[in-house]
PDB file of C-alpha atoms and ligand atoms in Angstrom:
ATOM      1  CA  UNK A   1     -10.234 -11.481 -28.037  1.00 37.00           C
ATOM      2  CA  UNK A   2      -8.089 -10.909 -24.373  1.00 43.00           C
ATOM      3  CA  UNK A   3      -9.276  -9.770 -21.272  1.00 42.00           C
ATOM      4  CA  UNK A   4      -6.820  -7.426 -21.847  1.00 47.00           C
ATOM      5  CA  UNK A   5      -8.153  -5.527 -25.965  1.00 44.00           C
ATOM      6  CA  UNK A   6     -11.613  -5.906 -23.990  1.00 47.00           C
ATOM      7  CA  UNK A   7     -11.892  -5.251 -19.911  1.00 59.00           C
ATOM      8  CA  UNK A   8     -10.544  -4.122 -17.684  1.00 64.00           C
ATOM      9  CA  UNK A   9      -8.459  -0.856 -18.634  1.00 64.00           C
ATOM     10  CA  UNK A  10     -11.977   0.396 -20.112  1.00 77.00           C
ATOM     11  CA  UNK A  11     -14.085  -0.198 -16.729  1.00 91.00           C
ATOM     12  CA  UNK A  12     -14.076   3.269 -15.129  1.00 94.00           C
ATOM     13  CA  UNK A  13     -11.712   2.631 -11.167  1.00 95.00           C
ATOM     14  CA  UNK A  14     -14.883   2.882  -9.442  1.00 96.00           C
ATOM     15  CA  UNK A  15     -16.757  -0.053 -11.136  1.00 95.00           C
ATOM     16  CA  UNK A  16     -12.962  -1.551 -10.514  1.00 96.00           C
ATOM     17  CA  UNK A  17     -13.705  -0.582  -7.171  1.00 97.00           C
ATOM     18  CA  UNK A  18     -16.821  -1.939  -6.229  1.00 97.00           C
ATOM     19  CA  UNK A  19     -15.995  -5.148  -8.297  1.00 97.00           C
ATOM     20  CA  UNK A  20     -13.587  -6.057  -5.408  1.00 98.00           C
ATOM     21  CA  UNK A  21     -15.412  -4.671  -2.674  1.00 98.00           C
ATOM     22  CA  UNK A  22     -19.052  -7.436  -3.382  1.00 98.00           C
ATOM     23  CA  UNK A  23     -16.238  -9.964  -4.609  1.00 98.00           C
ATOM     24  CA  UNK A  24     -14.134  -9.823  -1.027  1.00 98.00           C
ATOM     25  CA  UNK A  25     -14.013  -9.766   2.725  1.00 98.00           C
ATOM     26  CA  UNK A  26     -12.192  -7.044   4.768  1.00 98.00           C
ATOM     27  CA  UNK A  27      -9.976  -9.440   7.078  1.00 97.00           C
ATOM     28  CA  UNK A  28      -7.325 -10.094   8.863  1.00 97.00           C
ATOM     29  CA  UNK A  29      -4.000 -10.970   7.335  1.00 95.00           C
ATOM     30  CA  UNK A  30      -2.388 -14.258   9.086  1.00 92.00           C
ATOM     31  CA  UNK A  31       0.903 -14.408  10.012  1.00 93.00           C
ATOM     32  CA  UNK A  32       0.498 -10.151   9.683  1.00 96.00           C
ATOM     33  CA  UNK A  33      -0.642  -8.399  13.208  1.00 95.00           C
ATOM     34  CA  UNK A  34      -2.140  -5.332  12.203  1.00 96.00           C
ATOM     35  CA  UNK A  35      -3.205  -5.745   8.781  1.00 98.00           C
ATOM     36  CA  UNK A  36      -6.561  -5.836   7.383  1.00 98.00           C
ATOM     37  CA  UNK A  37      -7.108  -6.992   3.441  1.00 98.00           C
ATOM     38  CA  UNK A  38      -9.458  -6.928   1.175  1.00 98.00           C
ATOM     39  CA  UNK A  39     -10.055 -11.338   0.374  1.00 97.00           C
ATOM     40  CA  UNK A  40     -12.008 -13.723  -1.734  1.00 96.00           C
ATOM     41  CA  UNK A  41     -12.256 -17.423   0.290  1.00 92.00           C
ATOM     42  CA  UNK A  42     -12.172 -19.135  -3.117  1.00 92.00           C
ATOM     43  CA  UNK A  43     -10.484 -18.066  -6.710  1.00 93.00           C
ATOM     44  CA  UNK A  44     -13.288 -19.889  -9.181  1.00 93.00           C
ATOM     45  CA  UNK A  45     -16.588 -17.682  -8.213  1.00 95.00           C
ATOM     46  CA  UNK A  46     -13.526 -14.300  -8.704  1.00 96.00           C
ATOM     47  CA  UNK A  47     -12.747 -15.741 -11.510  1.00 95.00           C
ATOM     48  CA  UNK A  48     -16.059 -16.439 -13.213  1.00 94.00           C
ATOM     49  CA  UNK A  49     -17.448 -12.929 -11.990  1.00 95.00           C
ATOM     50  CA  UNK A  50     -14.419 -11.306 -13.755  1.00 94.00           C
ATOM     51  CA  UNK A  51     -15.160 -13.331 -16.738  1.00 93.00           C
ATOM     52  CA  UNK A  52     -18.702 -12.059 -17.358  1.00 92.00           C
ATOM     53  CA  UNK A  53     -18.830  -8.571 -16.595  1.00 91.00           C
ATOM     54  CA  UNK A  54     -15.711  -7.996 -18.945  1.00 89.00           C
ATOM     55  CA  UNK A  55     -17.769 -10.636 -21.373  1.00 89.00           C
ATOM     56  CA  UNK A  56     -14.073 -12.530 -22.187  1.00 90.00           C
ATOM     57  CA  UNK A  57     -13.410 -15.877 -22.221  1.00 90.00           C
ATOM     58  CA  UNK A  58      -9.832 -15.802 -19.818  1.00 89.00           C
ATOM     59  CA  UNK A  59      -9.926 -13.342 -17.910  1.00 90.00           C
ATOM     60  CA  UNK A  60      -6.327 -12.746 -16.088  1.00 91.00           C
ATOM     61  CA  UNK A  61      -6.497 -14.469 -12.765  1.00 94.00           C
ATOM     62  CA  UNK A  62      -7.301 -12.622  -9.663  1.00 97.00           C
ATOM     63  CA  UNK A  63      -4.611 -12.209  -8.319  1.00 97.00           C
ATOM     64  CA  UNK A  64      -5.147  -8.872  -6.192  1.00 98.00           C
ATOM     65  CA  UNK A  65      -8.249 -10.720  -4.099  1.00 97.00           C
ATOM     66  CA  UNK A  66      -5.564 -12.974  -2.113  1.00 96.00           C
ATOM     67  CA  UNK A  67      -2.784 -12.189  -0.142  1.00 96.00           C
ATOM     68  CA  UNK A  68       0.098 -14.792  -2.322  1.00 96.00           C
ATOM     69  CA  UNK A  69       2.383 -16.685   0.080  1.00 96.00           C
ATOM     70  CA  UNK A  70       5.599 -15.078  -1.015  1.00 97.00           C
ATOM     71  CA  UNK A  71       4.488 -11.447  -0.586  1.00 98.00           C
ATOM     72  CA  UNK A  72       3.316 -13.104   3.367  1.00 97.00           C
ATOM     73  CA  UNK A  73       6.790 -14.572   3.867  1.00 98.00           C
ATOM     74  CA  UNK A  74       8.936 -11.138   2.270  1.00 98.00           C
ATOM     75  CA  UNK A  75       5.483  -9.200   4.654  1.00 98.00           C
ATOM     76  CA  UNK A  76       6.850 -10.722   7.594  1.00 98.00           C
ATOM     77  CA  UNK A  77      10.391  -9.555   6.852  1.00 98.00           C
ATOM     78  CA  UNK A  78       9.641  -5.975   6.670  1.00 98.00           C
ATOM     79  CA  UNK A  79       8.600  -6.574   9.854  1.00 98.00           C
ATOM     80  CA  UNK A  80      10.854  -8.722  12.091  1.00 98.00           C
ATOM     81  CA  UNK A  81      13.472  -6.045   9.831  1.00 98.00           C
ATOM     82  CA  UNK A  82      11.559  -2.331   9.229  1.00 98.00           C
ATOM     83  CA  UNK A  83      15.260  -1.145   9.370  1.00 98.00           C
ATOM     84  CA  UNK A  84      15.133  -2.600   5.361  1.00 98.00           C
ATOM     85  CA  UNK A  85      12.543   0.878   5.021  1.00 98.00           C
ATOM     86  CA  UNK A  86      12.345   2.986   7.195  1.00 98.00           C
ATOM     87  CA  UNK A  87      13.783   6.317   5.939  1.00 98.00           C
ATOM     88  CA  UNK A  88      13.635   4.785   2.157  1.00 98.00           C
ATOM     89  CA  UNK A  89      11.646   4.880  -1.490  1.00 98.00           C
ATOM     90  CA  UNK A  90      10.360   1.491  -2.140  1.00 99.00           C
ATOM     91  CA  UNK A  91       8.826   0.298  -5.073  1.00 98.00           C
ATOM     92  CA  UNK A  92       6.785  -3.075  -4.367  1.00 99.00           C
ATOM     93  CA  UNK A  93       6.770  -4.455  -8.614  1.00 98.00           C
ATOM     94  CA  UNK A  94       3.597  -7.003  -8.521  1.00 98.00           C
ATOM     95  CA  UNK A  95       1.319  -5.661  -6.221  1.00 98.00           C
ATOM     96  CA  UNK A  96      -1.456  -7.422  -6.307  1.00 98.00           C
ATOM     97  CA  UNK A  97      -3.526  -6.862  -3.325  1.00 98.00           C
ATOM     98  CA  UNK A  98      -0.847  -4.104  -2.174  1.00 98.00           C
ATOM     99  CA  UNK A  99       0.191  -6.230   1.150  1.00 98.00           C
ATOM    100  CA  UNK A 100       3.937  -5.822   0.540  1.00 98.00           C
ATOM    101  CA  UNK A 101       3.401  -2.689  -0.077  1.00 99.00           C
ATOM    102  CA  UNK A 102       1.672  -1.910   2.790  1.00 98.00           C
ATOM    103  CA  UNK A 103       3.490  -3.591   4.949  1.00 98.00           C
ATOM    104  CA  UNK A 104       6.502  -1.348   3.755  1.00 99.00           C
ATOM    105  CA  UNK A 105       4.950   2.236   4.237  1.00 98.00           C
ATOM    106  CA  UNK A 106       3.636   0.648   7.328  1.00 98.00           C
ATOM    107  CA  UNK A 107       7.366   0.371   8.698  1.00 98.00           C
ATOM    108  CA  UNK A 108       8.351   3.852   7.624  1.00 98.00           C
ATOM    109  CA  UNK A 109       9.071   4.079   3.845  1.00 98.00           C
ATOM    110  CA  UNK A 110       9.324   7.579   3.253  1.00 98.00           C
ATOM    111  CA  UNK A 111       7.168   7.211  -0.198  1.00 98.00           C
ATOM    112  CA  UNK A 112       6.088   3.767  -1.406  1.00 98.00           C
ATOM    113  CA  UNK A 113       4.659   3.317  -5.366  1.00 98.00           C
ATOM    114  CA  UNK A 114       3.541  -0.365  -6.032  1.00 98.00           C
ATOM    115  CA  UNK A 115       2.650  -1.449 -10.530  1.00 98.00           C
ATOM    116  CA  UNK A 116       0.803  -4.531 -11.253  1.00 98.00           C
ATOM    117  CA  UNK A 117      -0.167  -4.651 -14.629  1.00 97.00           C
ATOM    118  CA  UNK A 118      -3.992  -6.204 -13.493  1.00 96.00           C
ATOM    119  CA  UNK A 119      -5.649  -2.771 -13.259  1.00 95.00           C
ATOM    120  CA  UNK A 120      -8.432  -4.633 -10.681  1.00 97.00           C
ATOM    121  CA  UNK A 121      -5.021  -4.326  -9.055  1.00 98.00           C
ATOM    122  CA  UNK A 122      -5.527  -1.039  -8.948  1.00 98.00           C
ATOM    123  CA  UNK A 123      -8.729  -1.029  -6.813  1.00 98.00           C
ATOM    124  CA  UNK A 124      -7.503  -3.627  -5.099  1.00 98.00           C
ATOM    125  CA  UNK A 125      -4.632  -1.194  -3.563  1.00 98.00           C
ATOM    126  CA  UNK A 126      -7.015   1.394  -3.625  1.00 98.00           C
ATOM    127  CA  UNK A 127      -9.453  -0.014  -0.916  1.00 98.00           C
ATOM    128  CA  UNK A 128      -6.497  -2.277   0.912  1.00 98.00           C
ATOM    129  CA  UNK A 129      -4.154   0.564   1.219  1.00 98.00           C
ATOM    130  CA  UNK A 130      -7.232   2.850   2.801  1.00 98.00           C
ATOM    131  CA  UNK A 131      -8.517   0.340   5.366  1.00 98.00           C
ATOM    132  CA  UNK A 132      -4.536   0.510   6.588  1.00 98.00           C
ATOM    133  CA  UNK A 133      -3.999   4.159   6.248  1.00 98.00           C
ATOM    134  CA  UNK A 134      -1.618   4.315   4.867  1.00 98.00           C
ATOM    135  CA  UNK A 135      -0.060   5.959   1.175  1.00 98.00           C
ATOM    136  CA  UNK A 136       0.960   4.033  -1.133  1.00 98.00           C
ATOM    137  CA  UNK A 137       0.945   5.746  -5.024  1.00 98.00           C
ATOM    138  CA  UNK A 138      -0.283   3.034  -7.556  1.00 98.00           C
ATOM    139  CA  UNK A 139       0.349   2.584 -11.736  1.00 97.00           C
ATOM    140  CA  UNK A 140      -0.313  -0.263 -13.914  1.00 96.00           C
ATOM    141  CA  UNK A 141       2.329  -0.201 -15.701  1.00 94.00           C
ATOM    142  CA  UNK A 142       3.887  -2.872 -16.925  1.00 97.00           C
ATOM    143  CA  UNK A 143       7.777  -1.908 -14.809  1.00 97.00           C
ATOM    144  CA  UNK A 144       9.907  -4.533 -16.688  1.00 98.00           C
ATOM    145  CA  UNK A 145      10.235  -2.742 -20.154  1.00 94.00           C
ATOM    146  CA  UNK A 146      12.168   0.278 -18.996  1.00 97.00           C
ATOM    147  CA  UNK A 147      14.738   1.075 -16.746  1.00 98.00           C
ATOM    148  CA  UNK A 148      14.730  -0.243 -13.203  1.00 98.00           C
ATOM    149  CA  UNK A 149      13.333   3.418 -10.704  1.00 98.00           C
ATOM    150  CA  UNK A 150      15.566   5.484  -9.174  1.00 96.00           C
ATOM    151  CA  UNK A 151      14.440   4.213  -5.619  1.00 98.00           C
ATOM    152  CA  UNK A 152      15.972   2.872  -2.571  1.00 98.00           C
ATOM    153  CA  UNK A 153      14.541  -0.246  -2.466  1.00 99.00           C
ATOM    154  CA  UNK A 154      12.949  -2.639  -4.871  1.00 99.00           C
ATOM    155  CA  UNK A 155      10.661  -5.114  -3.675  1.00 99.00           C
ATOM    156  CA  UNK A 156       9.137  -8.512  -6.171  1.00 98.00           C
ATOM    157  CA  UNK A 157       6.550 -10.766  -4.396  1.00 98.00           C
ATOM    158  CA  UNK A 158       6.241 -14.769  -4.747  1.00 98.00           C
ATOM    159  CA  UNK A 159       6.776 -13.476  -9.178  1.00 98.00           C
ATOM    160  CA  UNK A 160       7.745 -16.704 -10.091  1.00 97.00           C
ATOM    161  CA  UNK A 161       4.889 -18.674 -10.788  1.00 95.00           C
ATOM    162  CA  UNK A 162       5.262 -18.171 -14.508  1.00 95.00           C
ATOM    163  CA  UNK A 163       8.477 -18.753 -17.559  1.00 96.00           C
ATOM    164  CA  UNK A 164       7.857 -15.075 -19.548  1.00 96.00           C
ATOM    165  CA  UNK A 165       7.518 -13.437 -16.125  1.00 97.00           C
ATOM    166  CA  UNK A 166      10.469 -14.955 -13.873  1.00 96.00           C
ATOM    167  CA  UNK A 167      12.614 -14.401 -17.883  1.00 96.00           C
ATOM    168  CA  UNK A 168      12.161 -10.824 -17.199  1.00 98.00           C
ATOM    169  CA  UNK A 169      11.974  -9.998 -14.204  1.00 98.00           C
ATOM    170  CA  UNK A 170      15.246 -11.516 -13.118  1.00 97.00           C
ATOM    171  CA  UNK A 171      17.274  -9.492 -15.510  1.00 97.00           C
ATOM    172  CA  UNK A 172      15.838  -6.838 -14.391  1.00 98.00           C
ATOM    173  CA  UNK A 173      15.943  -7.171 -10.371  1.00 98.00           C
ATOM    174  CA  UNK A 174      19.327  -8.041 -10.643  1.00 98.00           C
ATOM    175  CA  UNK A 175      20.304  -4.802 -13.586  1.00 98.00           C
ATOM    176  CA  UNK A 176      18.217  -2.544 -10.269  1.00 98.00           C
ATOM    177  CA  UNK A 177      21.099  -4.651  -7.152  1.00 98.00           C
ATOM    178  CA  UNK A 178      23.800  -3.824  -9.562  1.00 98.00           C
ATOM    179  CA  UNK A 179      23.125   0.513  -9.797  1.00 98.00           C
ATOM    180  CA  UNK A 180      22.822   0.008  -5.699  1.00 98.00           C
ATOM    181  CA  UNK A 181      19.322  -0.376  -5.199  1.00 98.00           C
ATOM    182  CA  UNK A 182      18.319  -2.694  -2.433  1.00 98.00           C
ATOM    183  CA  UNK A 183      16.520  -5.397  -4.625  1.00 98.00           C
ATOM    184  CA  UNK A 184      14.570  -7.903  -2.317  1.00 99.00           C
ATOM    185  CA  UNK A 185      12.143 -10.706  -3.091  1.00 98.00           C
ATOM    186  CA  UNK A 186       9.996 -13.679  -1.484  1.00 98.00           C
ATOM    187  CA  UNK A 187       9.537 -16.351  -3.257  1.00 98.00           C
ATOM    188  CA  UNK A 188       7.489 -20.142  -1.969  1.00 96.00           C
ATOM    189  CA  UNK A 189       9.093 -22.740  -4.299  1.00 94.00           C
ATOM    190  CA  UNK A 190       7.784 -21.501  -7.547  1.00 95.00           C
ATOM    191  CA  UNK A 191       8.797 -23.643 -10.286  1.00 95.00           C
ATOM    192  CA  UNK A 192      10.301 -21.184 -12.288  1.00 97.00           C
ATOM    193  CA  UNK A 193      12.138 -19.797  -8.872  1.00 97.00           C
ATOM    194  CA  UNK A 194      15.926 -20.319 -10.391  1.00 96.00           C
ATOM    195  CA  UNK A 195      18.352 -21.920  -8.579  1.00 96.00           C
ATOM    196  CA  UNK A 196      19.495 -19.631  -5.870  1.00 96.00           C
ATOM    197  CA  UNK A 197      23.899 -19.722  -6.543  1.00 96.00           C
ATOM    198  CA  UNK A 198      23.367 -19.089  -9.677  1.00 95.00           C
ATOM    199  CA  UNK A 199      20.439 -16.078 -10.306  1.00 96.00           C
ATOM    200  CA  UNK A 200      22.618 -13.984  -7.182  1.00 96.00           C
ATOM    201  CA  UNK A 201      19.925 -14.383  -5.013  1.00 98.00           C
ATOM    202  CA  UNK A 202      21.614 -14.504  -1.278  1.00 98.00           C
ATOM    203  CA  UNK A 203      18.964 -16.111   1.087  1.00 98.00           C
ATOM    204  CA  UNK A 204      17.948 -14.751   3.946  1.00 98.00           C
ATOM    205  CA  UNK A 205      14.834 -16.506   6.265  1.00 98.00           C
ATOM    206  CA  UNK A 206      12.961 -19.242   5.994  1.00 98.00           C
ATOM    207  CA  UNK A 207       9.177 -18.619   7.129  1.00 97.00           C
ATOM    208  CA  UNK A 208       6.011 -20.780   7.111  1.00 95.00           C
ATOM    209  CA  UNK A 209       3.565 -19.383   6.005  1.00 94.00           C
ATOM    210  CA  UNK A 210      -0.121 -20.867   4.963  1.00 90.00           C
ATOM    211  CA  UNK A 211      -2.057 -20.358   1.772  1.00 80.00           C
ATOM    212  CA  UNK A 212      -5.047 -18.497   1.195  1.00 77.00           C
ATOM    213  CA  UNK A 213      -5.988 -20.295  -2.239  1.00 75.00           C
ATOM    214  CA  UNK A 214      -7.026 -23.422  -3.087  1.00 71.00           C
ATOM    215  CA  UNK A 215      -4.041 -23.172  -6.213  1.00 76.00           C
ATOM    216  CA  UNK A 216      -1.978 -23.350  -3.342  1.00 80.00           C
ATOM    217  CA  UNK A 217      -1.454 -27.226  -3.220  1.00 78.00           C
ATOM    218  CA  UNK A 218       0.313 -26.910   0.640  1.00 84.00           C
ATOM    219  CA  UNK A 219      -1.559 -26.376   3.460  1.00 86.00           C
ATOM    220  CA  UNK A 220       1.755 -24.899   4.642  1.00 92.00           C
ATOM    221  CA  UNK A 221       4.488 -23.692   2.186  1.00 93.00           C
ATOM    222  CA  UNK A 222       8.058 -22.104   2.928  1.00 95.00           C
ATOM    223  CA  UNK A 223       8.290 -18.785   2.177  1.00 97.00           C
ATOM    224  CA  UNK A 224      12.409 -18.421   1.514  1.00 98.00           C
ATOM    225  CA  UNK A 225      13.679 -14.330   1.245  1.00 98.00           C
ATOM    226  CA  UNK A 226      16.640 -13.636  -0.671  1.00 98.00           C
ATOM    227  CA  UNK A 227      18.291 -10.448  -1.616  1.00 98.00           C
ATOM    228  CA  UNK A 228      19.501  -9.713  -5.264  1.00 98.00           C
ATOM    229  CA  UNK A 229      23.379  -9.407  -6.184  1.00 97.00           C
TER     230      UNK A 229
HETATM  231  C1  SAM B   1       1.497 -14.346  -7.200  1.00 60.65           C
HETATM  232  S1  SAM B   1       0.542 -12.993  -7.606  1.00 60.65           S
HETATM  233  C2  SAM B   1       1.751 -11.853  -6.407  1.00 60.65           C
HETATM  234  C3  SAM B   1       1.252 -10.572  -5.093  1.00 60.65           C
HETATM  235  C4  SAM B   1       1.460 -10.027  -4.674  1.00 60.65           C
HETATM  236  N1  SAM B   1       3.484  -9.376  -4.401  1.00 60.65           N
HETATM  237  C5  SAM B   1       1.976 -11.579  -3.506  1.00 60.65           C
HETATM  238  O1  SAM B   1       2.806 -11.609  -3.132  1.00 60.65           O
HETATM  239  O2  SAM B   1       0.232 -11.388  -2.800  1.00 60.65           O
HETATM  240  C6  SAM B   1       1.425 -11.834  -9.145  1.00 60.65           C
HETATM  241  C7  SAM B   1       1.401 -10.707  -9.290  1.00 60.65           C
HETATM  242  O3  SAM B   1       2.375  -9.895 -10.273  1.00 60.65           O
HETATM  243  C8  SAM B   1       1.511  -9.314 -11.634  1.00 60.65           C
HETATM  244  N2  SAM B   1       1.867  -9.444 -12.825  1.00 60.65           N
HETATM  245  C9  SAM B   1       2.900 -10.338 -13.385  1.00 60.65           C
HETATM  246  N3  SAM B   1       3.349  -8.967 -15.066  1.00 60.65           N
HETATM  247  C10 SAM B   1       3.696  -8.612 -14.172  1.00 60.65           C
HETATM  248  C11 SAM B   1       4.543  -7.696 -14.725  1.00 60.65           C
HETATM  249  N4  SAM B   1       5.017  -8.098 -15.899  1.00 60.65           N
HETATM  250  N5  SAM B   1       4.723  -6.008 -14.115  1.00 60.65           N
HETATM  251  C12 SAM B   1       4.477  -6.003 -13.288  1.00 60.65           C
HETATM  252  N6  SAM B   1       2.821  -7.062 -12.175  1.00 60.65           N
HETATM  253  C13 SAM B   1       2.968  -8.029 -13.214  1.00 60.65           C
HETATM  254  C14 SAM B   1       0.184  -9.741 -11.675  1.00 60.65           C
HETATM  255  O4  SAM B   1      -0.653  -9.342 -11.757  1.00 60.65           O
HETATM  256  C15 SAM B   1       0.186 -10.132 -10.402  1.00 60.65           C
HETATM  257  O5  SAM B   1      -0.404  -9.347  -9.291  1.00 60.65           O
END
């Protein structure tokens, strides 16, 4: 039985929130001045605690407990280029901790929505938006099953780490871009990042970012920012 069948959706938000608080510490995010997130020190203890709490084997990786390299790079791009989101309606897809959504809100986006498929992300986003005094609406939903929403900007950070997601997200982002939405992605060279030229990804910047988890194989990775065409 999978974690989704048995677990996270059945746990009330207050329990998920308490879990996030118990297994993380509110701290500064290196390279993203002015933003604080509830982050864990190591993946394994949180992961095991989730499996215990949910009573399942094979809970999803607690992505929400870390600021991933793609998100750190995209956050930096937005801090340096607030005009990308200032005065605009923004969706952060696969938000995890909410880092990119929070930076968009701080940069002046009029409305910021965040989505993720992991119900624990809802708790992390709630705590992290409160810590940063910004407003972000959140939904636990697989928006890739739906047409892209009518927003001005879609942000997607660190989504090319697994094949099935990689296969679905590029066409979805390209559909949004074709409809006139500005689509920005951050990626640190994940395994399933497509060839940028073939995929219509226009490179805007590269940033060295310090990995925040031992799941990365290098301490410093190069985060690339692309606009989707
Ligand atoms: C590597 S994390 C990146 C999180 C965040 N964007 C960052 O850069 O820190 C990938 C996130 O994608 C989410 N995810 C996976 N499939 C998804 C889908 N179909 N729709 C929305 N989110 C998804 C995962 O739950 C996870 O939070």
